[in-house]
PDB file of C-alpha atoms in Angstrom:
ATOM      1  CA  UNK A   1       2.166  15.125  26.628  1.00  0.00           C
ATOM      2  CA  UNK A   2       2.431  18.695  25.058  1.00  0.00           C
ATOM      3  CA  UNK A   3       5.172  20.623  23.192  1.00  0.00           C
ATOM      4  CA  UNK A   4       5.791  22.700  26.205  1.00  0.00           C
ATOM      5  CA  UNK A   5       6.330  20.029  28.810  1.00  0.00           C
ATOM      6  CA  UNK A   6       8.707  17.888  26.085  1.00  0.00           C
ATOM      7  CA  UNK A   7      10.937  20.812  25.926  1.00  0.00           C
ATOM      8  CA  UNK A   8      11.205  21.931  29.654  1.00  0.00           C
ATOM      9  CA  UNK A   9      11.677  18.113  30.321  1.00  0.00           C
ATOM     10  CA  UNK A  10      14.688  18.197  27.604  1.00  0.00           C
ATOM     11  CA  UNK A  11      16.117  21.233  29.116  1.00  0.00           C
ATOM     12  CA  UNK A  12      15.758  20.100  32.826  1.00  0.00           C
ATOM     13  CA  UNK A  13      17.055  16.629  31.995  1.00  0.00           C
ATOM     14  CA  UNK A  14      20.067  17.808  30.074  1.00  0.00           C
ATOM     15  CA  UNK A  15      20.846  20.313  32.820  1.00  0.00           C
ATOM     16  CA  UNK A  16      20.481  17.665  35.420  1.00  0.00           C
ATOM     17  CA  UNK A  17      22.935  15.307  33.630  1.00  0.00           C
ATOM     18  CA  UNK A  18      25.520  18.114  33.324  1.00  0.00           C
ATOM     19  CA  UNK A  19      25.269  19.418  36.915  1.00  0.00           C
ATOM     20  CA  UNK A  20      25.762  15.753  37.923  1.00  0.00           C
ATOM     21  CA  UNK A  21      28.864  15.257  35.711  1.00  0.00           C
ATOM     22  CA  UNK A  22      30.425  18.878  36.958  1.00  0.00           C
ATOM     23  CA  UNK A  23      29.869  17.487  40.795  1.00  0.00           C
ATOM     24  CA  UNK A  24      33.021  15.069  40.349  1.00  0.00           C
ATOM     25  CA  UNK A  25      34.563  17.320  37.459  1.00  0.00           C
ATOM     26  CA  UNK A  26      34.981  20.887  39.298  1.00  0.00           C
ATOM     27  CA  UNK A  27      37.796  21.586  41.710  1.00  0.00           C
ATOM     28  CA  UNK A  28      36.321  24.147  44.035  1.00  0.00           C
ATOM     29  CA  UNK A  29      34.157  22.687  46.906  1.00  0.00           C
ATOM     30  CA  UNK A  30      31.528  25.568  46.863  1.00  0.00           C
ATOM     31  CA  UNK A  31      31.179  25.069  43.184  1.00  0.00           C
ATOM     32  CA  UNK A  32      30.855  21.284  43.584  1.00  0.00           C
ATOM     33  CA  UNK A  33      28.140  21.994  46.002  1.00  0.00           C
ATOM     34  CA  UNK A  34      25.935  24.428  43.722  1.00  0.00           C
ATOM     35  CA  UNK A  35      26.541  21.962  40.642  1.00  0.00           C
ATOM     36  CA  UNK A  36      24.715  19.354  42.981  1.00  0.00           C
ATOM     37  CA  UNK A  37      22.111  21.674  44.035  1.00  0.00           C
ATOM     38  CA  UNK A  38      21.513  22.567  40.371  1.00  0.00           C
ATOM     39  CA  UNK A  39      21.111  18.835  39.367  1.00  0.00           C
ATOM     40  CA  UNK A  40      18.742  18.044  42.165  1.00  0.00           C
ATOM     41  CA  UNK A  41      16.702  21.283  41.711  1.00  0.00           C
ATOM     42  CA  UNK A  42      16.457  20.093  38.021  1.00  0.00           C
ATOM     43  CA  UNK A  43      15.269  16.785  39.342  1.00  0.00           C
ATOM     44  CA  UNK A  44      12.622  18.406  41.245  1.00  0.00           C
ATOM     45  CA  UNK A  45      11.671  20.721  38.199  1.00  0.00           C
ATOM     46  CA  UNK A  46      11.402  17.181  36.083  1.00  0.00           C
ATOM     47  CA  UNK A  47       8.931  15.666  38.874  1.00  0.00           C
ATOM     48  CA  UNK A  48       6.967  18.988  38.519  1.00  0.00           C
ATOM     49  CA  UNK A  49       6.563  18.994  34.826  1.00  0.00           C
ATOM     50  CA  UNK A  50       5.485  15.110  35.286  1.00  0.00           C
ATOM     51  CA  UNK A  51       2.420  16.131  36.979  1.00  0.00           C
ATOM     52  CA  UNK A  52       3.561  16.233  40.931  1.00  0.00           C
ATOM     53  CA  UNK A  53       4.021  19.886  41.783  1.00  0.00           C
ATOM     54  CA  UNK A  54       3.773  19.001  45.286  1.00  0.00           C
ATOM     55  CA  UNK A  55       6.580  16.583  45.515  1.00  0.00           C
ATOM     56  CA  UNK A  56       8.759  18.574  42.671  1.00  0.00           C
ATOM     57  CA  UNK A  57       8.429  21.626  45.207  1.00  0.00           C
ATOM     58  CA  UNK A  58       9.506  19.546  48.407  1.00  0.00           C
ATOM     59  CA  UNK A  59      12.375  18.563  46.569  1.00  0.00           C
ATOM     60  CA  UNK A  60      13.632  21.701  45.525  1.00  0.00           C
ATOM     61  CA  UNK A  61      12.852  23.410  48.797  1.00  0.00           C
ATOM     62  CA  UNK A  62      14.653  20.275  50.679  1.00  0.00           C
ATOM     63  CA  UNK A  63      17.793  20.327  48.286  1.00  0.00           C
ATOM     64  CA  UNK A  64      18.249  24.038  48.908  1.00  0.00           C
ATOM     65  CA  UNK A  65      18.499  23.524  52.424  1.00  0.00           C
ATOM     66  CA  UNK A  66      20.585  20.449  52.137  1.00  0.00           C
ATOM     67  CA  UNK A  67      22.981  21.791  49.837  1.00  0.00           C
ATOM     68  CA  UNK A  68      23.624  25.034  52.007  1.00  0.00           C
ATOM     69  CA  UNK A  69      24.333  22.828  54.935  1.00  0.00           C
ATOM     70  CA  UNK A  70      26.380  20.746  52.742  1.00  0.00           C
ATOM     71  CA  UNK A  71      28.553  23.624  51.698  1.00  0.00           C
ATOM     72  CA  UNK A  72      29.362  24.826  55.334  1.00  0.00           C
ATOM     73  CA  UNK A  73      30.754  21.124  55.872  1.00  0.00           C
ATOM     74  CA  UNK A  74      32.478  21.222  52.908  1.00  0.00           C
ATOM     75  CA  UNK A  75      34.279  24.291  53.551  1.00  0.00           C
ATOM     76  CA  UNK A  76      34.708  23.310  57.155  1.00  0.00           C
ATOM     77  CA  UNK A  77      36.163  19.905  56.471  1.00  0.00           C
ATOM     78  CA  UNK A  78      37.886  19.841  53.150  1.00  0.00           C
ATOM     79  CA  UNK A  79      41.519  20.824  53.000  1.00  0.00           C
ATOM     80  CA  UNK A  80      40.961  22.748  49.594  1.00  0.00           C
ATOM     81  CA  UNK A  81      37.683  24.358  49.798  1.00  0.00           C
ATOM     82  CA  UNK A  82      38.341  27.108  47.163  1.00  0.00           C
ATOM     83  CA  UNK A  83      40.145  24.780  44.500  1.00  0.00           C
ATOM     84  CA  UNK A  84      43.035  27.075  44.685  1.00  0.00           C
ATOM     85  CA  UNK A  85      45.322  24.059  44.385  1.00  0.00           C
ATOM     86  CA  UNK A  86      43.833  21.914  42.022  1.00  0.00           C
ATOM     87  CA  UNK A  87      44.456  18.438  43.087  1.00  0.00           C
ATOM     88  CA  UNK A  88      42.760  14.909  42.567  1.00  0.00           C
ATOM     89  CA  UNK A  89      41.203  13.319  45.485  1.00  0.00           C
ATOM     90  CA  UNK A  90      40.206   9.942  43.392  1.00  0.00           C
ATOM     91  CA  UNK A  91      41.027   6.506  44.093  1.00  0.00           C
ATOM     92  CA  UNK A  92      40.600   3.603  41.735  1.00  0.00           C
ATOM     93  CA  UNK A  93      38.989   5.856  39.036  1.00  0.00           C
ATOM     94  CA  UNK A  94      39.496   3.315  36.478  1.00  0.00           C
ATOM     95  CA  UNK A  95      37.560   0.423  38.571  1.00  0.00           C
ATOM     96  CA  UNK A  96      35.045   3.202  39.291  1.00  0.00           C
ATOM     97  CA  UNK A  97      34.658   3.856  35.589  1.00  0.00           C
ATOM     98  CA  UNK A  98      34.205   0.178  34.713  1.00  0.00           C
ATOM     99  CA  UNK A  99      31.700  -0.431  37.404  1.00  0.00           C
ATOM    100  CA  UNK A 100      29.765   2.585  36.429  1.00  0.00           C
ATOM    101  CA  UNK A 101      29.770   2.457  32.999  1.00  0.00           C
ATOM    102  CA  UNK A 102      28.860  -1.449  33.010  1.00  0.00           C
ATOM    103  CA  UNK A 103      25.924  -0.388  35.486  1.00  0.00           C
ATOM    104  CA  UNK A 104      24.855   2.180  32.828  1.00  0.00           C
ATOM    105  CA  UNK A 105      25.059  -0.465  30.094  1.00  0.00           C
ATOM    106  CA  UNK A 106      22.838  -2.947  31.645  1.00  0.00           C
ATOM    107  CA  UNK A 107      20.523  -0.390  32.724  1.00  0.00           C
ATOM    108  CA  UNK A 108      20.070   1.112  29.163  1.00  0.00           C
ATOM    109  CA  UNK A 109      19.846  -2.663  27.981  1.00  0.00           C
ATOM    110  CA  UNK A 110      16.895  -3.080  30.263  1.00  0.00           C
ATOM    111  CA  UNK A 111      15.340   0.157  29.171  1.00  0.00           C
ATOM    112  CA  UNK A 112      15.130  -0.740  25.695  1.00  0.00           C
ATOM    113  CA  UNK A 113      14.717  -4.520  25.920  1.00  0.00           C
ATOM    114  CA  UNK A 114      12.083  -4.714  28.347  1.00  0.00           C
ATOM    115  CA  UNK A 115       8.489  -4.688  26.614  1.00  0.00           C
ATOM    116  CA  UNK A 116       6.946  -1.897  28.790  1.00  0.00           C
ATOM    117  CA  UNK A 117       2.936  -2.257  29.738  1.00  0.00           C
ATOM    118  CA  UNK A 118       0.310   0.184  28.198  1.00  0.00           C
ATOM    119  CA  UNK A 119      -0.849   2.859  30.682  1.00  0.00           C
ATOM    120  CA  UNK A 120      -3.706   1.762  33.200  1.00  0.00           C
ATOM    121  CA  UNK A 121      -5.889   4.318  34.448  1.00  0.00           C
ATOM    122  CA  UNK A 122      -6.269   7.987  33.873  1.00  0.00           C
ATOM    123  CA  UNK A 123      -4.596  10.807  35.638  1.00  0.00           C
ATOM    124  CA  UNK A 124      -6.337  12.119  38.696  1.00  0.00           C
ATOM    125  CA  UNK A 125      -7.019  15.861  38.437  1.00  0.00           C
ATOM    126  CA  UNK A 126      -5.255  16.692  41.783  1.00  0.00           C
ATOM    127  CA  UNK A 127      -2.323  14.877  42.361  1.00  0.00           C
ATOM    128  CA  UNK A 128      -1.848  16.470  45.736  1.00  0.00           C
ATOM    129  CA  UNK A 129      -4.927  15.074  47.093  1.00  0.00           C
ATOM    130  CA  UNK A 130      -3.896  11.910  45.658  1.00  0.00           C
ATOM    131  CA  UNK A 131      -0.413  11.483  47.842  1.00  0.00           C
ATOM    132  CA  UNK A 132      -2.322  12.939  50.852  1.00  0.00           C
ATOM    133  CA  UNK A 133      -4.795   9.986  50.398  1.00  0.00           C
ATOM    134  CA  UNK A 134      -2.319   7.240  49.643  1.00  0.00           C
ATOM    135  CA  UNK A 135      -0.263   8.346  52.655  1.00  0.00           C
ATOM    136  CA  UNK A 136      -3.083   8.504  55.158  1.00  0.00           C
ATOM    137  CA  UNK A 137      -5.181   5.773  53.870  1.00  0.00           C
ATOM    138  CA  UNK A 138      -3.592   2.865  51.973  1.00  0.00           C
ATOM    139  CA  UNK A 139       0.006   3.614  52.776  1.00  0.00           C
ATOM    140  CA  UNK A 140      -0.627   4.390  56.389  1.00  0.00           C
ATOM    141  CA  UNK A 141       2.098   1.850  57.565  1.00  0.00           C
ATOM    142  CA  UNK A 142       4.699   3.387  55.181  1.00  0.00           C
ATOM    143  CA  UNK A 143       4.122   6.932  56.593  1.00  0.00           C
ATOM    144  CA  UNK A 144       4.246   5.703  60.348  1.00  0.00           C
ATOM    145  CA  UNK A 145       7.508   3.413  59.235  1.00  0.00           C
ATOM    146  CA  UNK A 146       9.062   6.823  57.781  1.00  0.00           C
ATOM    147  CA  UNK A 147       8.277   8.655  60.899  1.00  0.00           C
ATOM    148  CA  UNK A 148       9.751   6.454  63.323  1.00  0.00           C
ATOM    149  CA  UNK A 149      13.055   6.404  60.840  1.00  0.00           C
ATOM    150  CA  UNK A 150      13.340   9.850  60.745  1.00  0.00           C
ATOM    151  CA  UNK A 151      12.867  10.057  64.710  1.00  0.00           C
ATOM    152  CA  UNK A 152      15.512   7.505  64.959  1.00  0.00           C
ATOM    153  CA  UNK A 153      17.599   9.562  62.614  1.00  0.00           C
ATOM    154  CA  UNK A 154      17.294  12.516  64.827  1.00  0.00           C
ATOM    155  CA  UNK A 155      18.261  10.706  67.966  1.00  0.00           C
ATOM    156  CA  UNK A 156      21.086   9.139  66.095  1.00  0.00           C
ATOM    157  CA  UNK A 157      22.732  11.948  64.636  1.00  0.00           C
ATOM    158  CA  UNK A 158      22.507  13.807  68.058  1.00  0.00           C
ATOM    159  CA  UNK A 159      24.433  10.839  69.780  1.00  0.00           C
ATOM    160  CA  UNK A 160      27.014  10.633  67.246  1.00  0.00           C
ATOM    161  CA  UNK A 161      27.818  14.437  66.706  1.00  0.00           C
ATOM    162  CA  UNK A 162      27.706  15.262  70.383  1.00  0.00           C
ATOM    163  CA  UNK A 163      31.048  15.681  72.032  1.00  0.00           C
ATOM    164  CA  UNK A 164      30.168  14.496  75.556  1.00  0.00           C
ATOM    165  CA  UNK A 165      28.530  11.237  76.425  1.00  0.00           C
ATOM    166  CA  UNK A 166      26.766   9.784  79.430  1.00  0.00           C
ATOM    167  CA  UNK A 167      29.732   8.252  80.763  1.00  0.00           C
ATOM    168  CA  UNK A 168      31.622  11.630  80.198  1.00  0.00           C
ATOM    169  CA  UNK A 169      28.908  13.460  82.415  1.00  0.00           C
ATOM    170  CA  UNK A 170      28.171  10.682  85.388  1.00  0.00           C
ATOM    171  CA  UNK A 171      31.696   8.619  85.563  1.00  0.00           C
ATOM    172  CA  UNK A 172      32.165   5.079  84.652  1.00  0.00           C
ATOM    173  CA  UNK A 173      29.862   3.929  86.927  1.00  0.00           C
ATOM    174  CA  UNK A 174      27.279   6.153  85.989  1.00  0.00           C
ATOM    175  CA  UNK A 175      26.779   7.377  89.719  1.00  0.00           C
ATOM    176  CA  UNK A 176      28.464  10.896  89.658  1.00  0.00           C
ATOM    177  CA  UNK A 177      25.670  13.648  91.007  1.00  0.00           C
ATOM    178  CA  UNK A 178      25.983  16.108  90.060  1.00  0.00           C
ATOM    179  CA  UNK A 179      26.841  15.624  86.576  1.00  0.00           C
ATOM    180  CA  UNK A 180      30.143  16.989  85.562  1.00  0.00           C
ATOM    181  CA  UNK A 181      29.240  19.366  82.874  1.00  0.00           C
ATOM    182  CA  UNK A 182      31.537  22.174  81.696  1.00  0.00           C
ATOM    183  CA  UNK A 183      28.687  24.852  82.519  1.00  0.00           C
ATOM    184  CA  UNK A 184      26.328  24.682  85.337  1.00  0.00           C
ATOM    185  CA  UNK A 185      22.630  25.010  84.431  1.00  0.00           C
ATOM    186  CA  UNK A 186      19.394  24.913  86.341  1.00  0.00           C
ATOM    187  CA  UNK A 187      18.448  27.168  89.754  1.00  0.00           C
ATOM    188  CA  UNK A 188      21.247  27.181  91.942  1.00  0.00           C
ATOM    189  CA  UNK A 189      23.743  24.858  90.321  1.00  0.00           C
TER     190      UNK A 189
ATOM    191  CA  UNK B   1      10.159  12.846  25.838  1.00  0.00           C
ATOM    192  CA  UNK B   2       9.524   9.206  25.737  1.00  0.00           C
ATOM    193  CA  UNK B   3       9.281   6.623  28.951  1.00  0.00           C
ATOM    194  CA  UNK B   4      12.582   5.149  27.769  1.00  0.00           C
ATOM    195  CA  UNK B   5      14.421   8.730  27.489  1.00  0.00           C
ATOM    196  CA  UNK B   6      13.418   9.524  30.846  1.00  0.00           C
ATOM    197  CA  UNK B   7      14.673   6.393  32.108  1.00  0.00           C
ATOM    198  CA  UNK B   8      17.787   7.134  30.566  1.00  0.00           C
ATOM    199  CA  UNK B   9      18.071  10.278  32.239  1.00  0.00           C
ATOM    200  CA  UNK B  10      17.567   8.567  35.358  1.00  0.00           C
ATOM    201  CA  UNK B  11      20.191   5.738  34.349  1.00  0.00           C
ATOM    202  CA  UNK B  12      22.694   8.563  33.535  1.00  0.00           C
ATOM    203  CA  UNK B  13      22.327  10.308  37.089  1.00  0.00           C
ATOM    204  CA  UNK B  14      22.194   7.019  38.879  1.00  0.00           C
ATOM    205  CA  UNK B  15      25.637   5.800  37.052  1.00  0.00           C
ATOM    206  CA  UNK B  16      27.220   9.437  37.314  1.00  0.00           C
ATOM    207  CA  UNK B  17      26.304   8.874  41.309  1.00  0.00           C
ATOM    208  CA  UNK B  18      27.864   5.567  41.469  1.00  0.00           C
ATOM    209  CA  UNK B  19      30.806   6.688  39.909  1.00  0.00           C
ATOM    210  CA  UNK B  20      31.276   9.285  42.333  1.00  0.00           C
ATOM    211  CA  UNK B  21      30.487   6.992  45.282  1.00  0.00           C
ATOM    212  CA  UNK B  22      33.139   4.644  44.001  1.00  0.00           C
ATOM    213  CA  UNK B  23      35.917   6.829  43.240  1.00  0.00           C
ATOM    214  CA  UNK B  24      35.918   9.836  45.718  1.00  0.00           C
ATOM    215  CA  UNK B  25      37.968   9.731  48.795  1.00  0.00           C
ATOM    216  CA  UNK B  26      35.928  12.427  50.644  1.00  0.00           C
ATOM    217  CA  UNK B  27      33.091  11.095  52.897  1.00  0.00           C
ATOM    218  CA  UNK B  28      31.251  14.205  51.760  1.00  0.00           C
ATOM    219  CA  UNK B  29      31.907  13.751  48.399  1.00  0.00           C
ATOM    220  CA  UNK B  30      30.778  10.300  48.689  1.00  0.00           C
ATOM    221  CA  UNK B  31      27.489  11.452  50.390  1.00  0.00           C
ATOM    222  CA  UNK B  32      27.231  13.773  47.141  1.00  0.00           C
ATOM    223  CA  UNK B  33      27.330  10.620  44.943  1.00  0.00           C
ATOM    224  CA  UNK B  34      24.605   8.581  46.782  1.00  0.00           C
ATOM    225  CA  UNK B  35      22.425  12.038  46.610  1.00  0.00           C
ATOM    226  CA  UNK B  36      23.130  11.758  42.892  1.00  0.00           C
ATOM    227  CA  UNK B  37      22.027   8.047  42.965  1.00  0.00           C
ATOM    228  CA  UNK B  38      19.069   8.800  44.751  1.00  0.00           C
ATOM    229  CA  UNK B  39      17.967  11.724  42.397  1.00  0.00           C
ATOM    230  CA  UNK B  40      17.872   9.401  39.501  1.00  0.00           C
ATOM    231  CA  UNK B  41      15.861   6.742  41.273  1.00  0.00           C
ATOM    232  CA  UNK B  42      13.553   9.761  42.101  1.00  0.00           C
ATOM    233  CA  UNK B  43      13.410  10.661  38.457  1.00  0.00           C
ATOM    234  CA  UNK B  44      12.790   6.998  37.480  1.00  0.00           C
ATOM    235  CA  UNK B  45       9.713   6.607  39.977  1.00  0.00           C
ATOM    236  CA  UNK B  46       8.128   9.831  38.756  1.00  0.00           C
ATOM    237  CA  UNK B  47       8.503   8.502  35.009  1.00  0.00           C
ATOM    238  CA  UNK B  48       6.874   5.410  35.861  1.00  0.00           C
ATOM    239  CA  UNK B  49       3.995   6.957  37.610  1.00  0.00           C
ATOM    240  CA  UNK B  50       3.431   9.194  35.198  1.00  0.00           C
ATOM    241  CA  UNK B  51       3.808   6.848  31.998  1.00  0.00           C
ATOM    242  CA  UNK B  52       2.527   3.206  33.618  1.00  0.00           C
ATOM    243  CA  UNK B  53       0.003   4.014  36.222  1.00  0.00           C
ATOM    244  CA  UNK B  54      -0.943   7.398  37.217  1.00  0.00           C
ATOM    245  CA  UNK B  55      -4.336   6.237  38.667  1.00  0.00           C
ATOM    246  CA  UNK B  56      -2.139   4.710  41.722  1.00  0.00           C
ATOM    247  CA  UNK B  57      -1.042   6.625  44.548  1.00  0.00           C
ATOM    248  CA  UNK B  58       1.648   4.348  45.518  1.00  0.00           C
ATOM    249  CA  UNK B  59       3.615   5.709  42.878  1.00  0.00           C
ATOM    250  CA  UNK B  60       4.028   8.877  44.858  1.00  0.00           C
ATOM    251  CA  UNK B  61       4.674   7.265  47.749  1.00  0.00           C
ATOM    252  CA  UNK B  62       7.713   5.324  46.362  1.00  0.00           C
ATOM    253  CA  UNK B  63       8.933   9.538  45.549  1.00  0.00           C
ATOM    254  CA  UNK B  64       8.343  10.185  49.426  1.00  0.00           C
ATOM    255  CA  UNK B  65      10.133   7.161  50.818  1.00  0.00           C
ATOM    256  CA  UNK B  66      13.302   8.324  48.235  1.00  0.00           C
ATOM    257  CA  UNK B  67      13.120  11.854  49.477  1.00  0.00           C
ATOM    258  CA  UNK B  68      13.296  10.771  53.039  1.00  0.00           C
ATOM    259  CA  UNK B  69      16.219   8.341  52.436  1.00  0.00           C
ATOM    260  CA  UNK B  70      17.845  11.515  51.023  1.00  0.00           C
ATOM    261  CA  UNK B  71      17.294  13.269  54.205  1.00  0.00           C
ATOM    262  CA  UNK B  72      18.194  10.321  56.592  1.00  0.00           C
ATOM    263  CA  UNK B  73      21.513   9.707  54.130  1.00  0.00           C
ATOM    264  CA  UNK B  74      22.779  13.338  54.515  1.00  0.00           C
ATOM    265  CA  UNK B  75      21.791  13.707  58.374  1.00  0.00           C
ATOM    266  CA  UNK B  76      23.710  10.436  59.296  1.00  0.00           C
ATOM    267  CA  UNK B  77      26.290  10.979  56.672  1.00  0.00           C
ATOM    268  CA  UNK B  78      27.228  14.399  58.573  1.00  0.00           C
ATOM    269  CA  UNK B  79      27.309  13.049  61.916  1.00  0.00           C
ATOM    270  CA  UNK B  80      29.436  10.342  61.348  1.00  0.00           C
ATOM    271  CA  UNK B  81      31.784  12.683  59.506  1.00  0.00           C
ATOM    272  CA  UNK B  82      31.590  14.853  62.521  1.00  0.00           C
ATOM    273  CA  UNK B  83      32.529  11.788  64.711  1.00  0.00           C
ATOM    274  CA  UNK B  84      35.166  10.541  62.600  1.00  0.00           C
ATOM    275  CA  UNK B  85      36.617  13.997  62.212  1.00  0.00           C
ATOM    276  CA  UNK B  86      36.632  14.465  66.087  1.00  0.00           C
ATOM    277  CA  UNK B  87      38.074  11.361  66.864  1.00  0.00           C
ATOM    278  CA  UNK B  88      40.919  11.546  64.541  1.00  0.00           C
ATOM    279  CA  UNK B  89      40.944  14.458  62.528  1.00  0.00           C
ATOM    280  CA  UNK B  90      40.292  12.582  59.384  1.00  0.00           C
ATOM    281  CA  UNK B  91      37.689  12.816  56.559  1.00  0.00           C
ATOM    282  CA  UNK B  92      39.163  10.969  53.767  1.00  0.00           C
ATOM    283  CA  UNK B  93      38.346   7.234  53.461  1.00  0.00           C
ATOM    284  CA  UNK B  94      41.818   6.434  52.667  1.00  0.00           C
ATOM    285  CA  UNK B  95      43.077   7.859  56.214  1.00  0.00           C
ATOM    286  CA  UNK B  96      40.410   5.661  57.972  1.00  0.00           C
ATOM    287  CA  UNK B  97      41.215   2.411  56.474  1.00  0.00           C
ATOM    288  CA  UNK B  98      41.274   0.584  59.685  1.00  0.00           C
ATOM    289  CA  UNK B  99      37.496   1.282  59.942  1.00  0.00           C
ATOM    290  CA  UNK B 100      36.936  -1.299  57.234  1.00  0.00           C
ATOM    291  CA  UNK B 101      34.715  -4.492  58.152  1.00  0.00           C
TER     292      UNK B 101
END
């Protein structure tokens, strides 16, 4: 790894950790969202520097969209979006600190005590080609499963978020025709 | 940066997210903690691939799966938040204690 990559990894890593800590220390909900965005964009940067530019850019683009949507939800639902009235929204802070500290210590012990193996194989010239081949050949079943998971998520989120279900529209016995909709639709309805 | 230091970064992100997921009351803030935890897993997976087995494509598939998990978690989390808020005007876990299993 050359010097530029090393410096980039240090800077991006420090920024990612700082952003992560700021998420749970800032008051304003909008600032919190953008702190998380900064942290996850740095994660995408780390992935890019580690030789995976395609996945790194995908992560950055996805996180920008996700965090913008999250900012809208935060401001819509939270009682103090601008942080004008500083307040604590934590519960069991000491227990959470103990658990997360113990997990961090355990992970550190594993990182420095495990005898990691030597690198096997050489880096491919084009990592984007490599992930394409992996997803369309060896790991095709994984890709198909992920596709079904995403489809199920789309159906599930729509069902959960919609105000009216089928019993609202068709009655308790599902025999009301036409359906009782707030606005008509189609020709002649 | 060595392999171990990269894993320390991943562990730091994971632990910070775990603290948030355990300590926050707002459902949206809990989702933020989980996002940070998955971010740590992405960094660790990229590090494992880069430093241990760059020739195998499966390392990248792990990252793809983690990114999909991020998207699914966000979408389902917002849908559940919307459903809970619509049902009882609540967006805090402590106010929905009767949903505890």
